[in-house]
Amino acid sequence: MRTFYRELELLKRCGVKVRHKAKLYHLMPTAAEAEGRLPFPDPQLSFAEMAELARCDCPAGTRLAELLAAVINQPEPGKKRSGGTSKGKRPGPRARG
């Protein structure tokens, strides 16, 4: 039963409406419409496979190309600033005088 209710919650999160009436559950959209909203499990693709699929001239290929570019083109980490202190220690409080 827990699996059933988890799956029902997944459908809800994905925007697939399910009607519950008289102890029966009915899928509101068509099966094809519902399928279009469900996430696909991670296919464990290699970078080469992703690059190959990203070259496809279709909306899915474009999305894969954008995802691949976001992973490959990470911004360079910022350079460490030299604040004149040694070993990353902060200067102590100044004495008032």
PDB file of N, CA and C in Angstrom:
ATOM      1  N   MET A   1       0.816  -1.198   0.000  1.00  0.00           N
ATOM      2  CA  MET A   1       0.000   0.000   0.000  1.00  0.00           C
ATOM      3  C   MET A   1       0.862   1.266   0.000  1.00  0.00           C
ATOM      4  N   ARG A   2       1.985   1.222   0.736  1.00  0.00           N
ATOM      5  CA  ARG A   2       2.838   2.414   0.776  1.00  0.00           C
ATOM      6  C   ARG A   2       3.356   2.756  -0.607  1.00  0.00           C
ATOM      7  N   THR A   3       3.731   1.724  -1.377  1.00  0.00           N
ATOM      8  CA  THR A   3       4.234   1.969  -2.729  1.00  0.00           C
ATOM      9  C   THR A   3       3.163   2.636  -3.574  1.00  0.00           C
ATOM     10  N   PHE A   4       1.935   2.172  -3.472  1.00  0.00           N
ATOM     11  CA  PHE A   4       0.832   2.763  -4.231  1.00  0.00           C
ATOM     12  C   PHE A   4       0.693   4.250  -3.904  1.00  0.00           C
ATOM     13  N   TYR A   5       0.698   4.599  -2.631  1.00  0.00           N
ATOM     14  CA  TYR A   5       0.513   5.992  -2.243  1.00  0.00           C
ATOM     15  C   TYR A   5       1.736   6.850  -2.595  1.00  0.00           C
ATOM     16  N   ARG A   6       2.927   6.273  -2.574  1.00  0.00           N
ATOM     17  CA  ARG A   6       4.120   7.001  -3.031  1.00  0.00           C
ATOM     18  C   ARG A   6       4.008   7.319  -4.513  1.00  0.00           C
ATOM     19  N   GLU A   7       3.549   6.331  -5.283  1.00  0.00           N
ATOM     20  CA  GLU A   7       3.388   6.549  -6.725  1.00  0.00           C
ATOM     21  C   GLU A   7       2.291   7.576  -6.996  1.00  0.00           C
ATOM     22  N   LEU A   8       1.247   7.539  -6.235  1.00  0.00           N
ATOM     23  CA  LEU A   8       0.168   8.510  -6.369  1.00  0.00           C
ATOM     24  C   LEU A   8       0.694   9.915  -6.067  1.00  0.00           C
ATOM     25  N   GLU A   9       1.543  10.047  -5.049  1.00  0.00           N
ATOM     26  CA  GLU A   9       2.148  11.333  -4.710  1.00  0.00           C
ATOM     27  C   GLU A   9       3.078  11.811  -5.826  1.00  0.00           C
ATOM     28  N   LEU A  10       3.827  10.905  -6.439  1.00  0.00           N
ATOM     29  CA  LEU A  10       4.690  11.259  -7.566  1.00  0.00           C
ATOM     30  C   LEU A  10       3.850  11.817  -8.711  1.00  0.00           C
ATOM     31  N   LEU A  11       2.753  11.169  -9.034  1.00  0.00           N
ATOM     32  CA  LEU A  11       1.871  11.662 -10.093  1.00  0.00           C
ATOM     33  C   LEU A  11       1.407  13.079  -9.774  1.00  0.00           C
ATOM     34  N   LYS A  12       1.029  13.316  -8.540  1.00  0.00           N
ATOM     35  CA  LYS A  12       0.560  14.633  -8.121  1.00  0.00           C
ATOM     36  C   LYS A  12       1.657  15.682  -8.283  1.00  0.00           C
ATOM     37  N   ARG A  13       2.886  15.361  -7.822  1.00  0.00           N
ATOM     38  CA  ARG A  13       4.015  16.305  -7.939  1.00  0.00           C
ATOM     39  C   ARG A  13       4.329  16.628  -9.385  1.00  0.00           C
ATOM     40  N   CYS A  14       4.081  15.677 -10.281  1.00  0.00           N
ATOM     41  CA  CYS A  14       4.376  15.873 -11.704  1.00  0.00           C
ATOM     42  C   CYS A  14       3.222  16.537 -12.450  1.00  0.00           C
ATOM     43  N   GLY A  15       2.149  16.826 -11.744  1.00  0.00           N
ATOM     44  CA  GLY A  15       1.024  17.506 -12.366  1.00  0.00           C
ATOM     45  C   GLY A  15       0.053  16.583 -13.081  1.00  0.00           C
ATOM     46  N   VAL A  16       0.102  15.303 -12.784  1.00  0.00           N
ATOM     47  CA  VAL A  16      -0.819  14.340 -13.383  1.00  0.00           C
ATOM     48  C   VAL A  16      -1.998  14.187 -12.424  1.00  0.00           C
ATOM     49  N   LYS A  17      -3.177  14.565 -12.893  1.00  0.00           N
ATOM     50  CA  LYS A  17      -4.355  14.514 -12.024  1.00  0.00           C
ATOM     51  C   LYS A  17      -4.970  13.124 -12.007  1.00  0.00           C
ATOM     52  N   VAL A  18      -5.301  12.698 -10.799  1.00  0.00           N
ATOM     53  CA  VAL A  18      -5.939  11.399 -10.590  1.00  0.00           C
ATOM     54  C   VAL A  18      -7.191  11.649  -9.759  1.00  0.00           C
ATOM     55  N   ARG A  19      -8.320  11.129 -10.218  1.00  0.00           N
ATOM     56  CA  ARG A  19      -9.578  11.295  -9.489  1.00  0.00           C
ATOM     57  C   ARG A  19      -9.851  10.045  -8.662  1.00  0.00           C
ATOM     58  N   HIS A  20     -10.263  10.258  -7.427  1.00  0.00           N
ATOM     59  CA  HIS A  20     -10.623   9.160  -6.530  1.00  0.00           C
ATOM     60  C   HIS A  20     -12.117   9.276  -6.264  1.00  0.00           C
ATOM     61  N   LYS A  21     -12.857   8.290  -6.739  1.00  0.00           N
ATOM     62  CA  LYS A  21     -14.310   8.317  -6.565  1.00  0.00           C
ATOM     63  C   LYS A  21     -14.808   6.896  -6.393  1.00  0.00           C
ATOM     64  N   ALA A  22     -15.607   6.670  -5.380  1.00  0.00           N
ATOM     65  CA  ALA A  22     -16.219   5.360  -5.115  1.00  0.00           C
ATOM     66  C   ALA A  22     -15.164   4.253  -5.033  1.00  0.00           C
ATOM     67  N   LYS A  23     -14.080   4.537  -4.286  1.00  0.00           N
ATOM     68  CA  LYS A  23     -12.986   3.583  -4.066  1.00  0.00           C
ATOM     69  C   LYS A  23     -12.236   3.207  -5.338  1.00  0.00           C
ATOM     70  N   LEU A  24     -12.379   4.008  -6.387  1.00  0.00           N
ATOM     71  CA  LEU A  24     -11.668   3.772  -7.646  1.00  0.00           C
ATOM     72  C   LEU A  24     -10.833   5.000  -7.985  1.00  0.00           C
ATOM     73  N   TYR A  25      -9.688   4.765  -8.580  1.00  0.00           N
ATOM     74  CA  TYR A  25      -8.812   5.847  -9.013  1.00  0.00           C
ATOM     75  C   TYR A  25      -8.850   5.897 -10.535  1.00  0.00           C
ATOM     76  N   HIS A  26      -9.031   7.132 -11.069  1.00  0.00           N
ATOM     77  CA  HIS A  26      -9.091   7.319 -12.517  1.00  0.00           C
ATOM     78  C   HIS A  26      -8.044   8.346 -12.923  1.00  0.00           C
ATOM     79  N   LEU A  27      -7.264   8.010 -13.934  1.00  0.00           N
ATOM     80  CA  LEU A  27      -6.290   8.932 -14.492  1.00  0.00           C
ATOM     81  C   LEU A  27      -7.059   9.952 -15.322  1.00  0.00           C
ATOM     82  N   MET A  28      -6.897  11.237 -15.021  1.00  0.00           N
ATOM     83  CA  MET A  28      -7.645  12.273 -15.729  1.00  0.00           C
ATOM     84  C   MET A  28      -7.107  12.498 -17.152  1.00  0.00           C
ATOM     85  N   PRO A  29      -5.811  12.681 -17.341  1.00  0.00           N
ATOM     86  CA  PRO A  29      -5.321  12.830 -18.718  1.00  0.00           C
ATOM     87  C   PRO A  29      -5.227  11.463 -19.391  1.00  0.00           C
ATOM     88  N   THR A  30      -4.911  11.484 -20.676  1.00  0.00           N
ATOM     89  CA  THR A  30      -4.663  10.216 -21.359  1.00  0.00           C
ATOM     90  C   THR A  30      -3.338   9.648 -20.851  1.00  0.00           C
ATOM     91  N   ALA A  31      -3.118   8.395 -21.106  1.00  0.00           N
ATOM     92  CA  ALA A  31      -1.861   7.767 -20.678  1.00  0.00           C
ATOM     93  C   ALA A  31      -0.672   8.461 -21.338  1.00  0.00           C
ATOM     94  N   ALA A  32      -0.809   8.843 -22.602  1.00  0.00           N
ATOM     95  CA  ALA A  32       0.286   9.519 -23.316  1.00  0.00           C
ATOM     96  C   ALA A  32       0.573  10.882 -22.693  1.00  0.00           C
ATOM     97  N   GLU A  33      -0.459  11.621 -22.297  1.00  0.00           N
ATOM     98  CA  GLU A  33      -0.268  12.922 -21.659  1.00  0.00           C
ATOM     99  C   GLU A  33       0.405  12.753 -20.295  1.00  0.00           C
ATOM    100  N   ALA A  34      -0.027  11.763 -19.538  1.00  0.00           N
ATOM    101  CA  ALA A  34       0.575  11.502 -18.229  1.00  0.00           C
ATOM    102  C   ALA A  34       2.040  11.107 -18.391  1.00  0.00           C
ATOM    103  N   GLU A  35       2.317  10.264 -19.374  1.00  0.00           N
ATOM    104  CA  GLU A  35       3.689   9.811 -19.626  1.00  0.00           C
ATOM    105  C   GLU A  35       4.597  10.989 -19.950  1.00  0.00           C
ATOM    106  N   GLY A  36       4.061  11.981 -20.649  1.00  0.00           N
ATOM    107  CA  GLY A  36       4.845  13.160 -21.005  1.00  0.00           C
ATOM    108  C   GLY A  36       5.245  14.012 -19.816  1.00  0.00           C
ATOM    109  N   ARG A  37       4.592  13.845 -18.692  1.00  0.00           N
ATOM    110  CA  ARG A  37       4.895  14.627 -17.495  1.00  0.00           C
ATOM    111  C   ARG A  37       5.795  13.892 -16.500  1.00  0.00           C
ATOM    112  N   LEU A  38       5.940  12.612 -16.646  1.00  0.00           N
ATOM    113  CA  LEU A  38       6.696  11.828 -15.668  1.00  0.00           C
ATOM    114  C   LEU A  38       8.198  11.905 -15.924  1.00  0.00           C
ATOM    115  N   PRO A  39       8.998  12.009 -14.861  1.00  0.00           N
ATOM    116  CA  PRO A  39      10.455  12.032 -15.038  1.00  0.00           C
ATOM    117  C   PRO A  39      10.974  10.655 -15.425  1.00  0.00           C
ATOM    118  N   PHE A  40      12.032  10.656 -16.200  1.00  0.00           N
ATOM    119  CA  PHE A  40      12.653   9.402 -16.609  1.00  0.00           C
ATOM    120  C   PHE A  40      13.774   9.088 -15.626  1.00  0.00           C
ATOM    121  N   PRO A  41      13.921   7.845 -15.198  1.00  0.00           N
ATOM    122  CA  PRO A  41      15.016   7.499 -14.279  1.00  0.00           C
ATOM    123  C   PRO A  41      16.380   7.778 -14.912  1.00  0.00           C
ATOM    124  N   ASP A  42      17.356   8.050 -14.085  1.00  0.00           N
ATOM    125  CA  ASP A  42      18.711   8.335 -14.556  1.00  0.00           C
ATOM    126  C   ASP A  42      19.231   7.171 -15.391  1.00  0.00           C
ATOM    127  N   PRO A  43      19.533   7.392 -16.682  1.00  0.00           N
ATOM    128  CA  PRO A  43      19.978   6.297 -17.544  1.00  0.00           C
ATOM    129  C   PRO A  43      21.471   5.953 -17.420  1.00  0.00           C
ATOM    130  N   GLN A  44      22.206   6.670 -16.556  1.00  0.00           N
ATOM    131  CA  GLN A  44      23.639   6.390 -16.353  1.00  0.00           C
ATOM    132  C   GLN A  44      24.414   6.472 -17.671  1.00  0.00           C
ATOM    133  N   LEU A  45      24.247   7.568 -18.392  1.00  0.00           N
ATOM    134  CA  LEU A  45      24.950   7.771 -19.659  1.00  0.00           C
ATOM    135  C   LEU A  45      26.370   8.255 -19.418  1.00  0.00           C
ATOM    136  N   SER A  46      27.258   7.908 -20.343  1.00  0.00           N
ATOM    137  CA  SER A  46      28.619   8.441 -20.299  1.00  0.00           C
ATOM    138  C   SER A  46      28.603   9.832 -20.935  1.00  0.00           C
ATOM    139  N   PHE A  47      29.683  10.584 -20.763  1.00  0.00           N
ATOM    140  CA  PHE A  47      29.779  11.899 -21.401  1.00  0.00           C
ATOM    141  C   PHE A  47      29.723  11.760 -22.921  1.00  0.00           C
ATOM    142  N   ALA A  48      30.355  10.733 -23.463  1.00  0.00           N
ATOM    143  CA  ALA A  48      30.337  10.523 -24.908  1.00  0.00           C
ATOM    144  C   ALA A  48      28.914  10.258 -25.400  1.00  0.00           C
ATOM    145  N   GLU A  49      28.154   9.467 -24.658  1.00  0.00           N
ATOM    146  CA  GLU A  49      26.766   9.183 -25.040  1.00  0.00           C
ATOM    147  C   GLU A  49      25.908  10.448 -24.946  1.00  0.00           C
ATOM    148  N   MET A  50      26.140  11.248 -23.908  1.00  0.00           N
ATOM    149  CA  MET A  50      25.405  12.507 -23.776  1.00  0.00           C
ATOM    150  C   MET A  50      25.724  13.437 -24.936  1.00  0.00           C
ATOM    151  N   ALA A  51      27.003  13.523 -25.298  1.00  0.00           N
ATOM    152  CA  ALA A  51      27.400  14.390 -26.407  1.00  0.00           C
ATOM    153  C   ALA A  51      26.760  13.925 -27.708  1.00  0.00           C
ATOM    154  N   GLU A  52      26.690  12.619 -27.915  1.00  0.00           N
ATOM    155  CA  GLU A  52      26.064  12.082 -29.124  1.00  0.00           C
ATOM    156  C   GLU A  52      24.572  12.429 -29.166  1.00  0.00           C
ATOM    157  N   LEU A  53      23.879  12.231 -28.073  1.00  0.00           N
ATOM    158  CA  LEU A  53      22.452  12.541 -28.026  1.00  0.00           C
ATOM    159  C   LEU A  53      22.197  14.046 -28.115  1.00  0.00           C
ATOM    160  N   ALA A  54      23.110  14.842 -27.576  1.00  0.00           N
ATOM    161  CA  ALA A  54      22.956  16.298 -27.601  1.00  0.00           C
ATOM    162  C   ALA A  54      23.070  16.866 -29.011  1.00  0.00           C
ATOM    163  N   ARG A  55      23.635  16.109 -29.937  1.00  0.00           N
ATOM    164  CA  ARG A  55      23.748  16.567 -31.331  1.00  0.00           C
ATOM    165  C   ARG A  55      22.448  16.369 -32.119  1.00  0.00           C
ATOM    166  N   CYS A  56      21.478  15.671 -31.541  1.00  0.00           N
ATOM    167  CA  CYS A  56      20.204  15.440 -32.229  1.00  0.00           C
ATOM    168  C   CYS A  56      19.481  16.762 -32.434  1.00  0.00           C
ATOM    169  N   ASP A  57      18.905  16.936 -33.615  1.00  0.00           N
ATOM    170  CA  ASP A  57      18.195  18.167 -33.959  1.00  0.00           C
ATOM    171  C   ASP A  57      16.719  18.030 -33.564  1.00  0.00           C
ATOM    172  N   CYS A  58      16.479  18.117 -32.269  1.00  0.00           N
ATOM    173  CA  CYS A  58      15.117  18.009 -31.747  1.00  0.00           C
ATOM    174  C   CYS A  58      15.093  18.706 -30.387  1.00  0.00           C
ATOM    175  N   PRO A  59      13.914  18.985 -29.846  1.00  0.00           N
ATOM    176  CA  PRO A  59      13.857  19.649 -28.536  1.00  0.00           C
ATOM    177  C   PRO A  59      14.582  18.881 -27.430  1.00  0.00           C
ATOM    178  N   ALA A  60      14.477  17.562 -27.424  1.00  0.00           N
ATOM    179  CA  ALA A  60      15.160  16.777 -26.394  1.00  0.00           C
ATOM    180  C   ALA A  60      16.674  16.901 -26.540  1.00  0.00           C
ATOM    181  N   GLY A  61      17.169  16.890 -27.782  1.00  0.00           N
ATOM    182  CA  GLY A  61      18.600  17.051 -28.027  1.00  0.00           C
ATOM    183  C   GLY A  61      19.091  18.408 -27.554  1.00  0.00           C
ATOM    184  N   THR A  62      18.269  19.435 -27.765  1.00  0.00           N
ATOM    185  CA  THR A  62      18.624  20.780 -27.309  1.00  0.00           C
ATOM    186  C   THR A  62      18.712  20.831 -25.788  1.00  0.00           C
ATOM    187  N   ARG A  63      17.760  20.203 -25.106  1.00  0.00           N
ATOM    188  CA  ARG A  63      17.796  20.171 -23.632  1.00  0.00           C
ATOM    189  C   ARG A  63      19.025  19.430 -23.135  1.00  0.00           C
ATOM    190  N   LEU A  64      19.361  18.310 -23.787  1.00  0.00           N
ATOM    191  CA  LEU A  64      20.550  17.561 -23.379  1.00  0.00           C
ATOM    192  C   LEU A  64      21.819  18.371 -23.631  1.00  0.00           C
ATOM    193  N   ALA A  65      21.854  19.097 -24.748  1.00  0.00           N
ATOM    194  CA  ALA A  65      23.023  19.924 -25.051  1.00  0.00           C
ATOM    195  C   ALA A  65      23.207  21.013 -23.995  1.00  0.00           C
ATOM    196  N   GLU A  66      22.096  21.626 -23.566  1.00  0.00           N
ATOM    197  CA  GLU A  66      22.175  22.661 -22.527  1.00  0.00           C
ATOM    198  C   GLU A  66      22.637  22.068 -21.194  1.00  0.00           C
ATOM    199  N   LEU A  67      22.130  20.896 -20.867  1.00  0.00           N
ATOM    200  CA  LEU A  67      22.526  20.228 -19.623  1.00  0.00           C
ATOM    201  C   LEU A  67      24.008  19.861 -19.658  1.00  0.00           C
ATOM    202  N   LEU A  68      24.451  19.317 -20.781  1.00  0.00           N
ATOM    203  CA  LEU A  68      25.854  18.942 -20.936  1.00  0.00           C
ATOM    204  C   LEU A  68      26.758  20.170 -20.830  1.00  0.00           C
ATOM    205  N   ALA A  69      26.364  21.257 -21.475  1.00  0.00           N
ATOM    206  CA  ALA A  69      27.161  22.483 -21.424  1.00  0.00           C
ATOM    207  C   ALA A  69      27.243  23.023 -19.995  1.00  0.00           C
ATOM    208  N   ALA A  70      26.145  22.936 -19.254  1.00  0.00           N
ATOM    209  CA  ALA A  70      26.150  23.417 -17.870  1.00  0.00           C
ATOM    210  C   ALA A  70      27.090  22.601 -16.996  1.00  0.00           C
ATOM    211  N   VAL A  71      27.224  21.320 -17.284  1.00  0.00           N
ATOM    212  CA  VAL A  71      28.116  20.460 -16.498  1.00  0.00           C
ATOM    213  C   VAL A  71      29.569  20.679 -16.898  1.00  0.00           C
ATOM    214  N   ILE A  72      29.818  20.793 -18.190  1.00  0.00           N
ATOM    215  CA  ILE A  72      31.190  20.921 -18.684  1.00  0.00           C
ATOM    216  C   ILE A  72      31.757  22.313 -18.458  1.00  0.00           C
ATOM    217  N   ASN A  73      30.956  23.336 -18.639  1.00  0.00           N
ATOM    218  CA  ASN A  73      31.432  24.723 -18.574  1.00  0.00           C
ATOM    219  C   ASN A  73      31.209  25.339 -17.199  1.00  0.00           C
ATOM    220  N   GLN A  74      31.759  24.723 -16.190  1.00  0.00           N
ATOM    221  CA  GLN A  74      31.662  25.249 -14.834  1.00  0.00           C
ATOM    222  C   GLN A  74      32.556  26.483 -14.708  1.00  0.00           C
ATOM    223  N   PRO A  75      32.111  27.519 -13.963  1.00  0.00           N
ATOM    224  CA  PRO A  75      32.953  28.703 -13.788  1.00  0.00           C
ATOM    225  C   PRO A  75      34.218  28.360 -13.007  1.00  0.00           C
ATOM    226  N   GLU A  76      35.270  29.075 -13.328  1.00  0.00           N
ATOM    227  CA  GLU A  76      36.542  28.883 -12.635  1.00  0.00           C
ATOM    228  C   GLU A  76      36.379  29.296 -11.177  1.00  0.00           C
ATOM    229  N   PRO A  77      36.976  28.547 -10.259  1.00  0.00           N
ATOM    230  CA  PRO A  77      36.902  28.966  -8.856  1.00  0.00           C
ATOM    231  C   PRO A  77      37.635  30.284  -8.673  1.00  0.00           C
ATOM    232  N   GLY A  78      37.111  31.134  -7.790  1.00  0.00           N
ATOM    233  CA  GLY A  78      37.714  32.441  -7.543  1.00  0.00           C
ATOM    234  C   GLY A  78      39.097  32.310  -6.926  1.00  0.00           C
ATOM    235  N   LYS A  79      39.944  33.273  -7.257  1.00  0.00           N
ATOM    236  CA  LYS A  79      41.292  33.265  -6.687  1.00  0.00           C
ATOM    237  C   LYS A  79      41.224  33.717  -5.237  1.00  0.00           C
ATOM    238  N   LYS A  80      42.102  33.151  -4.428  1.00  0.00           N
ATOM    239  CA  LYS A  80      42.166  33.522  -3.020  1.00  0.00           C
ATOM    240  C   LYS A  80      42.764  34.912  -2.913  1.00  0.00           C
ATOM    241  N   ARG A  81      42.150  35.707  -2.043  1.00  0.00           N
ATOM    242  CA  ARG A  81      42.653  37.055  -1.829  1.00  0.00           C
ATOM    243  C   ARG A  81      43.767  37.035  -0.792  1.00  0.00           C
ATOM    244  N   SER A  82      44.765  37.836  -1.030  1.00  0.00           N
ATOM    245  CA  SER A  82      45.815  37.948  -0.020  1.00  0.00           C
ATOM    246  C   SER A  82      45.533  39.208   0.782  1.00  0.00           C
ATOM    247  N   GLY A  83      45.095  39.021   2.007  1.00  0.00           N
ATOM    248  CA  GLY A  83      44.730  40.146   2.866  1.00  0.00           C
ATOM    249  C   GLY A  83      45.870  40.618   3.738  1.00  0.00           C
ATOM    250  N   GLY A  84      47.064  40.130   3.508  1.00  0.00           N
ATOM    251  CA  GLY A  84      48.208  40.564   4.287  1.00  0.00           C
ATOM    252  C   GLY A  84      48.348  39.820   5.603  1.00  0.00           C
ATOM    253  N   THR A  85      47.493  38.861   5.854  1.00  0.00           N
ATOM    254  CA  THR A  85      47.614  38.085   7.084  1.00  0.00           C
ATOM    255  C   THR A  85      48.222  36.744   6.741  1.00  0.00           C
ATOM    256  N   SER A  86      48.840  36.138   7.708  1.00  0.00           N
ATOM    257  CA  SER A  86      49.481  34.860   7.447  1.00  0.00           C
ATOM    258  C   SER A  86      48.581  33.705   7.838  1.00  0.00           C
ATOM    259  N   LYS A  87      48.614  32.662   7.076  1.00  0.00           N
ATOM    260  CA  LYS A  87      47.918  31.415   7.337  1.00  0.00           C
ATOM    261  C   LYS A  87      46.416  31.600   7.560  1.00  0.00           C
ATOM    262  N   GLY A  88      45.822  32.589   6.893  1.00  0.00           N
ATOM    263  CA  GLY A  88      44.383  32.757   6.939  1.00  0.00           C
ATOM    264  C   GLY A  88      43.844  33.267   8.258  1.00  0.00           C
ATOM    265  N   LYS A  89      44.724  33.761   9.147  1.00  0.00           N
ATOM    266  CA  LYS A  89      44.248  34.257  10.442  1.00  0.00           C
ATOM    267  C   LYS A  89      43.807  35.707  10.296  1.00  0.00           C
ATOM    268  N   ARG A  90      42.787  36.063  11.035  1.00  0.00           N
ATOM    269  CA  ARG A  90      42.321  37.434  11.038  1.00  0.00           C
ATOM    270  C   ARG A  90      43.191  38.253  11.981  1.00  0.00           C
ATOM    271  N   PRO A  91      43.356  39.519  11.654  1.00  0.00           N
ATOM    272  CA  PRO A  91      44.109  40.360  12.594  1.00  0.00           C
ATOM    273  C   PRO A  91      43.339  40.545  13.881  1.00  0.00           C
ATOM    274  N   GLY A  92      44.021  40.692  14.970  1.00  0.00           N
ATOM    275  CA  GLY A  92      43.384  40.864  16.274  1.00  0.00           C
ATOM    276  C   GLY A  92      42.719  42.227  16.371  1.00  0.00           C
ATOM    277  N   PRO A  93      41.888  42.430  17.400  1.00  0.00           N
ATOM    278  CA  PRO A  93      41.231  43.722  17.564  1.00  0.00           C
ATOM    279  C   PRO A  93      42.253  44.810  17.874  1.00  0.00           C
ATOM    280  N   ARG A  94      41.961  45.978  17.370  1.00  0.00           N
ATOM    281  CA  ARG A  94      42.884  47.107  17.594  1.00  0.00           C
ATOM    282  C   ARG A  94      42.647  47.681  18.990  1.00  0.00           C
ATOM    283  N   ALA A  95      43.739  48.065  19.602  1.00  0.00           N
ATOM    284  CA  ALA A  95      43.645  48.684  20.928  1.00  0.00           C
ATOM    285  C   ALA A  95      43.213  50.132  20.754  1.00  0.00           C
ATOM    286  N   ARG A  96      42.265  50.568  21.571  1.00  0.00           N
ATOM    287  CA  ARG A  96      41.824  51.950  21.502  1.00  0.00           C
ATOM    288  C   ARG A  96      42.780  52.818  22.311  1.00  0.00           C
ATOM    289  N   GLY A  97      43.070  53.963  21.804  1.00  0.00           N
ATOM    290  CA  GLY A  97      44.017  54.764  22.530  1.00  0.00           C
ATOM    291  C   GLY A  97      43.749  56.143  22.519  1.00  0.00           C
TER     292      GLY A  97
END
